[in-house]
Short mmCIF file of C-alpha atoms in Angstrom, two decimals:
data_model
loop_
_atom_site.label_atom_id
_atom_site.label_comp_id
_atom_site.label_asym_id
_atom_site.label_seq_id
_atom_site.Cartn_x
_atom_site.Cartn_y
_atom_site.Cartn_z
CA UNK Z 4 141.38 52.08 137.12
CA UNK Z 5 138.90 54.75 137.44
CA UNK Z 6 135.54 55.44 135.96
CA UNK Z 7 132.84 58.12 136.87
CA UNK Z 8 129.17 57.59 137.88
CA UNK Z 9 126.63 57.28 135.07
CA UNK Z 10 126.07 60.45 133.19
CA UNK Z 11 129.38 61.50 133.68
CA UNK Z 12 130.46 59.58 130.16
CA UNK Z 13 132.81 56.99 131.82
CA UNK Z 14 135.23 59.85 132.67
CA UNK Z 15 138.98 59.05 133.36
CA UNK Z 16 140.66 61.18 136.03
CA UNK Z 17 143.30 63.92 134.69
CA UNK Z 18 142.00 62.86 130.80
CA UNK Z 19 140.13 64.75 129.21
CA UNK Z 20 136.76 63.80 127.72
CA UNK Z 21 135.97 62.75 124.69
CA UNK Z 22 139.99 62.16 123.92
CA UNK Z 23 141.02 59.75 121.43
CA UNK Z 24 143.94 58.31 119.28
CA UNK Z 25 142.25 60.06 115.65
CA UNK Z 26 140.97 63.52 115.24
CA UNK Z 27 137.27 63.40 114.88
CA UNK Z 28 136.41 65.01 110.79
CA UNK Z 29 136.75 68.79 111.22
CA UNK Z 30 137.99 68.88 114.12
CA UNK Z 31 141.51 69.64 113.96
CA UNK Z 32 144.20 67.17 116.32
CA UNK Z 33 145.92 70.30 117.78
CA UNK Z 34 143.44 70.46 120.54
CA UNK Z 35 143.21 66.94 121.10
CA UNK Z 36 146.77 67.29 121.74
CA UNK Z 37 146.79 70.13 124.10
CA UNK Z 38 143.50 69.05 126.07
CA UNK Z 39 144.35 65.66 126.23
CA UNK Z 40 145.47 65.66 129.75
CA UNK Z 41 144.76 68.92 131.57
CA UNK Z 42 147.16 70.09 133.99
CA UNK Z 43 144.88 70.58 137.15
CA UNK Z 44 143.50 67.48 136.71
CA UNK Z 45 146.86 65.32 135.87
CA UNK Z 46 148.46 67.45 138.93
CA UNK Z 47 144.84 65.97 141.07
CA UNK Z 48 145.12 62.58 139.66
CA UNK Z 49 149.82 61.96 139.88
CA UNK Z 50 148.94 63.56 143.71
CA UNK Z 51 145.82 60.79 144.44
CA UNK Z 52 148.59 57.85 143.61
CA UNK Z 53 151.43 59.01 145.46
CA UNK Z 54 149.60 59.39 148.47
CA UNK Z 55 148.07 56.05 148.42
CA UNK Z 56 151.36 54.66 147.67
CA UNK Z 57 153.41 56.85 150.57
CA UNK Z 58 150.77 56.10 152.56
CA UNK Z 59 151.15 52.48 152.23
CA UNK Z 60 154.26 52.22 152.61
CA UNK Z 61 154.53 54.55 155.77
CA UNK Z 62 151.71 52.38 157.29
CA UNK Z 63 153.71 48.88 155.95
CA UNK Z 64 156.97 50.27 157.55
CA UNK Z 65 155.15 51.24 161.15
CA UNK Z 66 153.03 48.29 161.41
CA UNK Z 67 156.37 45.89 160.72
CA UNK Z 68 158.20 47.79 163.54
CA UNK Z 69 155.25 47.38 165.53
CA UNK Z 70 154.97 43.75 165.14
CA UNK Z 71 158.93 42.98 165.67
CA UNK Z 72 158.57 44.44 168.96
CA UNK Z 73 155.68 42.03 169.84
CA UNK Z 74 156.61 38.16 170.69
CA UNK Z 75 155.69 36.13 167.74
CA UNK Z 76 155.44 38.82 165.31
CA UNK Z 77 156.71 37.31 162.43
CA UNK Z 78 154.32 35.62 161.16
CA UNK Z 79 152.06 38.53 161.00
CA UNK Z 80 155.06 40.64 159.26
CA UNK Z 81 154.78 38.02 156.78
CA UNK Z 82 150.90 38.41 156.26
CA UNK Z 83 151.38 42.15 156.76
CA UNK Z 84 153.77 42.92 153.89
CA UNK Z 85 152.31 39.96 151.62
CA UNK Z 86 149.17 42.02 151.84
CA UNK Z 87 150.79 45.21 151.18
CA UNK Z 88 152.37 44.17 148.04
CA UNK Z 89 149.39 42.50 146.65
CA UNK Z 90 147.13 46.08 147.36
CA UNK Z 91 150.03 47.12 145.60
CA UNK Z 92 150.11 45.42 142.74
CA UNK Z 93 146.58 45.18 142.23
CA UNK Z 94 146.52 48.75 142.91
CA UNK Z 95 149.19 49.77 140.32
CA UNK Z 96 147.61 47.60 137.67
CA UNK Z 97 144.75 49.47 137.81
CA UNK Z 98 146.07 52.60 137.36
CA UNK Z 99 148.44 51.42 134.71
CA UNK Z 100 145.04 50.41 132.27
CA UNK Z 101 143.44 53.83 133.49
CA UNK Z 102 146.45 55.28 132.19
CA UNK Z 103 146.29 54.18 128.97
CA UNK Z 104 142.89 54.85 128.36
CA UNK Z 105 143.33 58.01 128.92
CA UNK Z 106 146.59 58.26 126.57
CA UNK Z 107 143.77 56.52 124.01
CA UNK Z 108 146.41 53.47 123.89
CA UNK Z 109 143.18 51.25 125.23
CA UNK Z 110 139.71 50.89 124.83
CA UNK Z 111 137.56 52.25 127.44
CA UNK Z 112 135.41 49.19 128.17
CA UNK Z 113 138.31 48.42 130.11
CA UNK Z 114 136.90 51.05 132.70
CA UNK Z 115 133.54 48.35 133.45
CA UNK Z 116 136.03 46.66 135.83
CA UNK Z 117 136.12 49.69 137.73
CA UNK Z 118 134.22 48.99 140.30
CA UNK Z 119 135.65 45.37 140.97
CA UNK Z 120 139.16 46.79 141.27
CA UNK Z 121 138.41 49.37 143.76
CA UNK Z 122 136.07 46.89 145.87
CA UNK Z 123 139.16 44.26 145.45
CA UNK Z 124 141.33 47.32 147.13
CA UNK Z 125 138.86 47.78 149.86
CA UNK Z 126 139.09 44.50 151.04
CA UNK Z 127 142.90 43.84 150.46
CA UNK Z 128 142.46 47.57 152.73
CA UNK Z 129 140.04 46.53 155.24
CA UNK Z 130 142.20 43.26 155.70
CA UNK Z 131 145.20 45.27 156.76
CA UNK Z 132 143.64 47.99 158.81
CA UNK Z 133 141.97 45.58 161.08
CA UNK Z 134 145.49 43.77 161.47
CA UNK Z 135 146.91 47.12 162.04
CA UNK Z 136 146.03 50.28 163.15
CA UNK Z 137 148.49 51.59 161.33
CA UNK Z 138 146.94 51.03 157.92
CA UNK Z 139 144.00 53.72 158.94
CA UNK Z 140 145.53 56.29 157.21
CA UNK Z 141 145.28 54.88 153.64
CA UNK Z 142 141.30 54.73 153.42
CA UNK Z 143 142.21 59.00 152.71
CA UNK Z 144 143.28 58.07 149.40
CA UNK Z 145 139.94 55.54 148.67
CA UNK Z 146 137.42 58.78 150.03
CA UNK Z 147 138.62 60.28 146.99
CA UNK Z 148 138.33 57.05 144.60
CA UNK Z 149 134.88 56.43 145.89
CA UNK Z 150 133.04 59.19 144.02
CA UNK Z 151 135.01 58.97 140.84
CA UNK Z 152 134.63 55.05 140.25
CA UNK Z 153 130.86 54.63 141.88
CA UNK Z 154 127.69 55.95 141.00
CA UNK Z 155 126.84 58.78 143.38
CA UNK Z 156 124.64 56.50 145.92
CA UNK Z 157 127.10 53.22 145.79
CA UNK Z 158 130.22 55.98 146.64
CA UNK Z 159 128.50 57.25 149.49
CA UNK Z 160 127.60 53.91 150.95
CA UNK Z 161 130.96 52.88 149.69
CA UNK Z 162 132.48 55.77 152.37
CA UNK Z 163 130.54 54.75 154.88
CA UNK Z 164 131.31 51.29 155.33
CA UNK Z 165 135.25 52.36 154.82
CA UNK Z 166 134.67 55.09 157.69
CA UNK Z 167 133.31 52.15 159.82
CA UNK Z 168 135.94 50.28 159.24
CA UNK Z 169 138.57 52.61 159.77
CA UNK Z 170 136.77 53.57 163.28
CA UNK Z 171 136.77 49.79 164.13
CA UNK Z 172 140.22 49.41 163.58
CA UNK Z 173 140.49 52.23 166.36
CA UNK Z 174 138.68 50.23 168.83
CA UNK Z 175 140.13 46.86 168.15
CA UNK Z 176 143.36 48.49 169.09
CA UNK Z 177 143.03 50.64 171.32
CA UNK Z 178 143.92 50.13 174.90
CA UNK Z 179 141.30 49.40 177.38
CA UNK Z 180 139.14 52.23 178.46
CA UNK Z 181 141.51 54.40 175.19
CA UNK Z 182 138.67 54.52 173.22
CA UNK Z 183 137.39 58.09 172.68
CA UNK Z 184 134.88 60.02 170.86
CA UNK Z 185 137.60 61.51 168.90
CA UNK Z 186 138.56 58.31 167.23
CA UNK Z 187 135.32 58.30 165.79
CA UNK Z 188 135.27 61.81 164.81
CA UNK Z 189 138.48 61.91 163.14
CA UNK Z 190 137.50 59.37 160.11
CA UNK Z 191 134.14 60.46 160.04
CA UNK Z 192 135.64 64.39 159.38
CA UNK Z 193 137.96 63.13 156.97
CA UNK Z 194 135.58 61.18 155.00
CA UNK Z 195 133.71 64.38 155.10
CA UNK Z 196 136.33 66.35 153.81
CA UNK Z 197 137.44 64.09 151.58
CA UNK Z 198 134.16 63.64 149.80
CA UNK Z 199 133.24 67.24 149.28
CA UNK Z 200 136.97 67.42 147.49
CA UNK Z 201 136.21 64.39 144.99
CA UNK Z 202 132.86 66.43 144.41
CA UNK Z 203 134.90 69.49 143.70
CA UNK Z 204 137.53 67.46 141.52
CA UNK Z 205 134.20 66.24 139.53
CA UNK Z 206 133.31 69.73 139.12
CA UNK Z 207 136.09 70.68 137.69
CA UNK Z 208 136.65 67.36 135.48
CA UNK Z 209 132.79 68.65 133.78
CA UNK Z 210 133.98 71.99 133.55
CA UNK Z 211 136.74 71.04 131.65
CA UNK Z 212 134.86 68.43 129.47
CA UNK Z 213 132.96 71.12 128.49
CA UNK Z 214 135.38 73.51 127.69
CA UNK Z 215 136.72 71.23 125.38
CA UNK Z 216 134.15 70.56 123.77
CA UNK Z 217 133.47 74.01 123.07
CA UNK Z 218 136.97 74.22 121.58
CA UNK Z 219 136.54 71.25 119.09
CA UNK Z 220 133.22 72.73 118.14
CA UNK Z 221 134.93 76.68 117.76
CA UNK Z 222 137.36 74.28 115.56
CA UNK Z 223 134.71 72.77 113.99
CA UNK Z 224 133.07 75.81 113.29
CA UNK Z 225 135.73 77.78 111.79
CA UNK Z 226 136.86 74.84 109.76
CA UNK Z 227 133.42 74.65 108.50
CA UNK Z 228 133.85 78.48 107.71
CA UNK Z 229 137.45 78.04 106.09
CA UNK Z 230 135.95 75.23 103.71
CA UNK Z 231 132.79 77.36 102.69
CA UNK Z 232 134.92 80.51 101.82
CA UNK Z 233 137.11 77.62 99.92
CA UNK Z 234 134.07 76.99 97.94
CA UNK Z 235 132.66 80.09 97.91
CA UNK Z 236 136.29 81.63 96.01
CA UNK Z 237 135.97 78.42 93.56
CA UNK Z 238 132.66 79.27 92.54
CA UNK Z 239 133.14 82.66 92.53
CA UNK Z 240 136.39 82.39 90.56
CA UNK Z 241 134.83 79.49 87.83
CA UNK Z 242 132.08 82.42 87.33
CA UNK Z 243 134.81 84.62 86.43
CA UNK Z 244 136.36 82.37 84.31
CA UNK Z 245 133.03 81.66 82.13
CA UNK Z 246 132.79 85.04 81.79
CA UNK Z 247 136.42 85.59 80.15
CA UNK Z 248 135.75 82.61 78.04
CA UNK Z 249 132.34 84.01 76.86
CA UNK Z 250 133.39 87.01 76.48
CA UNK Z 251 136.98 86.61 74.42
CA UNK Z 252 137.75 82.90 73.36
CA UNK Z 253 134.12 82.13 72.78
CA UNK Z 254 133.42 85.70 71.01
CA UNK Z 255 136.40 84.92 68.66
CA UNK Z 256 135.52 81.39 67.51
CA UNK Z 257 131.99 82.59 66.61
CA UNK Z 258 133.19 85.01 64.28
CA UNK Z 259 135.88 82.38 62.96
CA UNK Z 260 132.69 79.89 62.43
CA UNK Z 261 130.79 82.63 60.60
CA UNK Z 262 133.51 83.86 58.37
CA UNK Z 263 134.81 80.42 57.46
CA UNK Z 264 131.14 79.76 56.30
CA UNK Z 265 131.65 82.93 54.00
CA UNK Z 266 134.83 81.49 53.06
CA UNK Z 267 133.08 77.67 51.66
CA UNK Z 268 130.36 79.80 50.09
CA UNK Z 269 133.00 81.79 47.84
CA UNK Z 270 134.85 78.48 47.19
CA UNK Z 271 131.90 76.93 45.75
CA UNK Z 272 131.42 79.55 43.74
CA UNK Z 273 134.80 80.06 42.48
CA UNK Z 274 135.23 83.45 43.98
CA UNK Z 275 139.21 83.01 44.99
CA UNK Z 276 139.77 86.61 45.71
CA UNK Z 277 136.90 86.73 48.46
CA UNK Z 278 137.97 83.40 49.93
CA UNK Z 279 141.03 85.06 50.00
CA UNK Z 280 140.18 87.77 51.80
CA UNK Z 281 137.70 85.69 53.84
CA UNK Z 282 140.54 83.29 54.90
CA UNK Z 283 143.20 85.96 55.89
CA UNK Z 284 140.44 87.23 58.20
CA UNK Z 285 140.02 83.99 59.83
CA UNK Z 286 143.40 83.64 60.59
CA UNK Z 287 143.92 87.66 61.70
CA UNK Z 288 140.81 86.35 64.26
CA UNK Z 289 142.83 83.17 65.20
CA UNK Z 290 145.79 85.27 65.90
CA UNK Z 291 143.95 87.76 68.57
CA UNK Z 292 142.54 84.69 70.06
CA UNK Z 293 145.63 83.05 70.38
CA UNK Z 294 147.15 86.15 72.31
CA UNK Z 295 144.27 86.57 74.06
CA UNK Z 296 144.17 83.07 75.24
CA UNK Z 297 147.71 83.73 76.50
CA UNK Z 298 146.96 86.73 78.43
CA UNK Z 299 144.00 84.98 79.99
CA UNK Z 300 146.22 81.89 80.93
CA UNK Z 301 148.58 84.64 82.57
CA UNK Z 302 145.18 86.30 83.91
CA UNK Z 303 146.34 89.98 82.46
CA UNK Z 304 143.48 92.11 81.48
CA UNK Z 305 142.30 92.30 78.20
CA UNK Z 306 143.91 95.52 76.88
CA UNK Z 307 147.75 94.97 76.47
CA UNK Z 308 149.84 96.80 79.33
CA UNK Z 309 151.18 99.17 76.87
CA UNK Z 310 147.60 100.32 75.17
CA UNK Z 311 145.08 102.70 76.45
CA UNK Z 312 141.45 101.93 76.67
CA UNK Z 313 140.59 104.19 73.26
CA UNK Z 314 143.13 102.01 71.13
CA UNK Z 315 141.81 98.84 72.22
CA UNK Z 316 138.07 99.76 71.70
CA UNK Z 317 139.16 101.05 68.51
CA UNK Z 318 140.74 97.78 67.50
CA UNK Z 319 137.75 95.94 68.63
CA UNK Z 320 135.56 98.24 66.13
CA UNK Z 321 138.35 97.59 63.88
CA UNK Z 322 137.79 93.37 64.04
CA UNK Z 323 134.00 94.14 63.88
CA UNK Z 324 133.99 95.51 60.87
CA UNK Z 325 136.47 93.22 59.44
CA UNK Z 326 134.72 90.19 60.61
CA UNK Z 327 131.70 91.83 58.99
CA UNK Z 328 132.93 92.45 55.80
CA UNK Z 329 134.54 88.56 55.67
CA UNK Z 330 131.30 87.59 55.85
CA UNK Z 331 129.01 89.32 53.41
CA UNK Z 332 127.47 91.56 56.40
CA UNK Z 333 127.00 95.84 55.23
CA UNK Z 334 128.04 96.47 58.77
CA UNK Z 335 130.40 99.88 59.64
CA UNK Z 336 131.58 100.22 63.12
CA UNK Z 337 132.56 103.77 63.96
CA UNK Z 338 134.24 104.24 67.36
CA UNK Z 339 134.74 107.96 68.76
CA UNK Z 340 135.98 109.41 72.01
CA UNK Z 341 134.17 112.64 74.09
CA UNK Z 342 135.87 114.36 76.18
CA UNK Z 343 138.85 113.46 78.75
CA UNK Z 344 138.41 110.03 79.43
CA UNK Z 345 140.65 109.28 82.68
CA UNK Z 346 143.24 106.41 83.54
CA UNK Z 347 141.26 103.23 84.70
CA UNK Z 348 142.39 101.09 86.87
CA UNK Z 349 142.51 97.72 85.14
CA UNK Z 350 139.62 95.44 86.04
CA UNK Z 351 137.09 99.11 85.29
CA UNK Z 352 139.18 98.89 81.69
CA UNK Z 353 138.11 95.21 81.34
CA UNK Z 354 134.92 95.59 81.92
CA UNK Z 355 134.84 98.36 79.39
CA UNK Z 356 136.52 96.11 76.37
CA UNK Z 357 134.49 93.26 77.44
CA UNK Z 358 131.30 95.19 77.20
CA UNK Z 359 132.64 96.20 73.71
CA UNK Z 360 133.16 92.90 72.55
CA UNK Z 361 130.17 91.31 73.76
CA UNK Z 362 127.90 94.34 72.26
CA UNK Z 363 128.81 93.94 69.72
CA UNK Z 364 129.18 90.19 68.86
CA UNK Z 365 125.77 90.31 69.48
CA UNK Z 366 125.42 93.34 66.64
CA UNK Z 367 127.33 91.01 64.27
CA UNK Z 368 124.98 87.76 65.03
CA UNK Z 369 121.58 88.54 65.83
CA UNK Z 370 120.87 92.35 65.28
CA UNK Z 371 121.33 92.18 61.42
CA UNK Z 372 122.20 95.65 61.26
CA UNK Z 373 123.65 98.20 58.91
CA UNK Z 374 125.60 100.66 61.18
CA UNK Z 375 127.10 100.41 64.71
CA UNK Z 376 128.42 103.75 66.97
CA UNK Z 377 130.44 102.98 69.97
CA UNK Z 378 131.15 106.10 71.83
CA UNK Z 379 133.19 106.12 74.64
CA UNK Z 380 132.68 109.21 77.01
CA UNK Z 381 134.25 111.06 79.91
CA UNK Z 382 132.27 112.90 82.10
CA UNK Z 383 132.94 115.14 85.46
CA UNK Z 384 131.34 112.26 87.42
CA UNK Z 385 131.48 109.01 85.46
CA UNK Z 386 132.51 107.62 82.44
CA UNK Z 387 130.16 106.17 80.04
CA UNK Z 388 130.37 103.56 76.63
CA UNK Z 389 127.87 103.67 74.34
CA UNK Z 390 126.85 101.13 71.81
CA UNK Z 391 124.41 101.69 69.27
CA UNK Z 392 122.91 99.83 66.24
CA UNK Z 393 120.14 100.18 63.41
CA UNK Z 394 119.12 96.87 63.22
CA UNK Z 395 116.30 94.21 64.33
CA UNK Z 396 115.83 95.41 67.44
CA UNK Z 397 114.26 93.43 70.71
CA UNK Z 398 112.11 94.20 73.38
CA UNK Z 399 114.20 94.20 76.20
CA UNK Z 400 113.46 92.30 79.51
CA UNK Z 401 114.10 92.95 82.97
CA UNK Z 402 117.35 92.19 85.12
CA UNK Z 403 115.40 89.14 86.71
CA UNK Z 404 114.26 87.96 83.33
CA UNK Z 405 118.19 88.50 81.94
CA UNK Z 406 119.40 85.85 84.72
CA UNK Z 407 116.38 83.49 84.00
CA UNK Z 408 115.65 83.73 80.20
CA UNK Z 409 118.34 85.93 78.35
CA UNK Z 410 121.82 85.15 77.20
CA UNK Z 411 124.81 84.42 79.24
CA UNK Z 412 126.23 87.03 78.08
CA UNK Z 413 124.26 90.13 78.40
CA UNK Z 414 123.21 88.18 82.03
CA UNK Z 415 126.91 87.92 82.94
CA UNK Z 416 127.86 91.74 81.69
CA UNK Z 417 125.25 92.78 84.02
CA UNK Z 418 126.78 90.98 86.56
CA UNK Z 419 130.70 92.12 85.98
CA UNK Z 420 129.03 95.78 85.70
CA UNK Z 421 127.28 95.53 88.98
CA UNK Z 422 130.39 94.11 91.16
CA UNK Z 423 132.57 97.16 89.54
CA UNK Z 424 129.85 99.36 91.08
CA UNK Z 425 128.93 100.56 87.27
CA UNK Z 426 125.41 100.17 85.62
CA UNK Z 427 124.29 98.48 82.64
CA UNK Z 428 121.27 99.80 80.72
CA UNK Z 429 120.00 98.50 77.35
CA UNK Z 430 117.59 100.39 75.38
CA UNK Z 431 115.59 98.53 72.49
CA UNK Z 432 112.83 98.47 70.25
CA UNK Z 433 111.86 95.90 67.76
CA UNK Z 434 112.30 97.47 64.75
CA UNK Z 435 113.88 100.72 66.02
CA UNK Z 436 117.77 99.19 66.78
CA UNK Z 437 119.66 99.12 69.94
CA UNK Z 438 121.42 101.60 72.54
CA UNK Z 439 123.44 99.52 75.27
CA UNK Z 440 124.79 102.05 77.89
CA UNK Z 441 127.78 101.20 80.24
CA UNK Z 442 128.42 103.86 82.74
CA UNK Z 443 130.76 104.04 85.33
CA UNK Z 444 130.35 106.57 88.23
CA UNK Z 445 134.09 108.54 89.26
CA UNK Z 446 134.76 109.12 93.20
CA UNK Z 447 133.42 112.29 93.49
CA UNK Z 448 136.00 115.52 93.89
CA UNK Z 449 135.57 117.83 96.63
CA UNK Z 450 134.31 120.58 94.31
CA UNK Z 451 131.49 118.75 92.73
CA UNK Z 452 130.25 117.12 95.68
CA UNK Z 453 126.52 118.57 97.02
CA UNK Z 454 126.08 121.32 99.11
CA UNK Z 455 125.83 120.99 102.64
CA UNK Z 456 122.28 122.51 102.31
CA UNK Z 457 121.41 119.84 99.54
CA UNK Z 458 121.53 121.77 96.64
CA UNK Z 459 121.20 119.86 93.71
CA UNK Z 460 121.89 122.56 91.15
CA UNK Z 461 125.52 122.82 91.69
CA UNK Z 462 127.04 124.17 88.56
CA UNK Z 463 128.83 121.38 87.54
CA UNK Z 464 126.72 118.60 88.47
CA UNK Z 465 124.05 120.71 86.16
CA UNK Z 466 126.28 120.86 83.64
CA UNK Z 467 126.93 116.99 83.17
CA UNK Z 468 123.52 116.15 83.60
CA UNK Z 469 123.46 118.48 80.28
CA UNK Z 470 125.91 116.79 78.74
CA UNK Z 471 124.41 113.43 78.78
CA UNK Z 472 121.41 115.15 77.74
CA UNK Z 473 123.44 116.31 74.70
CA UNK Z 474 125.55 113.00 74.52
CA UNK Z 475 121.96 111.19 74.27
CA UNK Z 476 120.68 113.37 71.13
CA UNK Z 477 123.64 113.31 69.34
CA UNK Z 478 123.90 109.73 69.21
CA UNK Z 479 120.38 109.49 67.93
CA UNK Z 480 121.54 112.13 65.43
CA UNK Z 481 124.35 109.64 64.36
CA UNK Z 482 122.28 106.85 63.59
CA UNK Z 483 120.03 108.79 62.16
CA UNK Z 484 121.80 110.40 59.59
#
């Protein structure tokens, strides 16, 4: 049974620190496992007991053939090996509870009897030695208990006295006029040696203590890490999916609400054809819903596989209108494509319809308007979408004031736009309508990348910068007219 001196955490020899039967919250049981008992310091600890118990026994064996030789030696064999069992026993019972402590099978206030045992052993020790000579040999193995069981001071008085006894064992035995200097020596040398290795085995115990605990905190750490990415995808992923929602369930069921208002209104006034009408648009609404719902349960994007991106913004124009019409609203969506608009990889053609959609929702709803342009637009450097109304009219805020004040779904469109690496820009007047700009910057081909010497009037950067100049006009013009 072994214990260290205070501040050293009741340490248990070839156990590591801190080790017990349940790994501590975030810490994960693999390293309990394969720090648990280090191998220097089992290899330090399985080498202290065999050589106590070798040693005992070699000394137990020599002082018995001693004795025999002497006339009336029995009696002192008897007291010799009665002795030698019971520092055995009491010996291996102590290192049977330090054992399991440091397995975690027992509770480590078993250690406070640590430093009964060992003084038990001392005497049981100091009892034999001074009966033999013989038994000298064994105080080797308590040098190096000393220091691990006692408190610093108590394990160097502790050595002491066991030096002095192991030096007047010497004398009592030795023959007349034997006694030398060397006798002396010998013990005091070992202790010597002795001690500075149960300082070095204490060295090394801390050293590992703290190595392990720099492994359960590198565990602790990165499990730490692993749980905020955890939460950082959930979030991150329940902000996607209240953007779909918004953006195609939420869209659709707004325009069913609206429309199937429409639809009462004709009822009560006995207009069956419009209710009609009114009804088959609810249920042509219900029906994209329903397949959208179905592609967003099997997270596809929003245009089919099989459609490009002008068909599907044309069919959104398309349900615009209709939804419009279902309703009473003198709204026209027109939808027309410039130039060669190229193949977009399918969360860029997402945020494209979903733009759409949510433009113009908000056209249908709040903008009370007469006429709605969507232009989509490909350019040598980007491609653009434009939506643009005659109605109400706003004045727009900031990008701050969108996350704080504005809808969730302009706020959130902003937000899609800017992790896509595209831009968002709404231009508004009360009274004057609405322009909302998507654009979406290509990777740059070699040829229309700027010259080394920073020329910015490279032909064909000039000429887009034109064309949106153009594009910009002629959608006024549209409106206009």
């Amino acid at each position: 049974m072994t214990r260290s001196s205070p501040g050293h955490d009741d340490a248990v020899p070839g156990a590591a620190p801190d080790d017990t039967t349940t790994a501590r919250p975030g810490r994960s049981p693999r390293v309990r496992e394969d720090l648990s008992t280090p191998a220097v310091l089992s290899a330090l600890r399985v080498t202290l007991h065999v050589s106590f118990a070798a040693l005992l026994v070699l000394a137990a064996v020599r002082a018995v053939l001693h004795l025999s030789r002497a006339p009336g030696g029995g009696a002192m064999i008897a007291v010799v090996l009665g002795l030698s069992v019971l520092l055995a026993a009491v010996y291996l019972a102590g290192t049977l509870v330090e054992n399991r402590v440091a397995r975690g099978r027992a509770s480590r206030e078993s250690l406070r009897w640590g430093p009964g045992w060992l003084g038990l052993i001392a005497a049981l020790w100091a009892a034999l030695a001074l009966l033999s000579p013989d038994f000298s040999w064994v105080a080797f193995p308590l040098f190096f208990l000393c220091p691990v069981v006692l408190p610093t001071a108590a394990a160097l008085v502790a050595i002491v006295v066991l030096t002095g006894v192991v030096v007047l064992s010497q004398y009592l035995h030795a023959a007349p006029g034997a006694f030398a200097a060397g006798m002396a020596l010998g013990p005091a040398i070992g202790a010597i040696v002795a001690l500075l290795v149960s300082f070095g085995y204490r060295a090394l115990y801390e050293d590992t203590r703290r190595h392990v605990r720099a492994i359960r905190d590198l565990e602790s750490t990165r499990a730490e890490l692993a749980r905020q990415e955890r939460d950082a995808g959930t979030m991150a992923e329940r902000d996607r999916l209240s953007r779909e929602i918004h953006d195609t369930l939420a869209q659709g069921l707004t325009s069913i609400v609206l429309v199937s208002r429409a639809a009462q209104r004709s009822l009560e006034r006995a207009e069956l054809d419009a209710a009609r009408a009114q009804l088959a648009t609810i249920e042509d609404t219900a029906a994209a819903d329903l397949a959208e719902a179905r592609r967003f349960v099997r997270d596809l994007a929003a245009p089919a596989p099989g459609d490009s991106l002008p068909a599907v913004l044309a069919e959104v124009c398309h349900r615009t209108r209709e939804a419009a019409r279902a309703v009473g609203a003198p709204l026209t969506c027109e939808f027309t494509v410039e130039g060669a608009v190229p193949e977009l990889p399918a969360p860029q053609r997402t945020l494209f319809v979903r733009a759409a959609q949510s433009t113009l929702a908000n056209v249908t709803s709040h903008a009370r308007a007469s006429r709605a342009v969507v232009t989509l637009a490909g350019w040598d450097d980007a491609v653009t979408l434009d939506v643009v109304d005659d109605g109400a009219g706003f004045r727009p805020r900031s990008a701050a004031d969108d996350a704080r004040n504005d809808s969730f779904g302009l706020a959130h469109l902003r937000r899609r736009a800017h992790e896509l690496g595209a831009v968002l820009t709404v231009e508004s007047e009360p009274g004057a309508g609405t322009a909302v700009n998507l654009r979406l910057p290509l990777p740059a081909p070699e040829a229309t990348r700027p010259l080394p010497n920073g020329d910015h009037d490279h032909p064909r950067i000039a000429r887009g910068r034109s064309s949106r100049g153009a594009r910009r006009a002629a959608r006024g013009a549209r409106i206009g007219g």
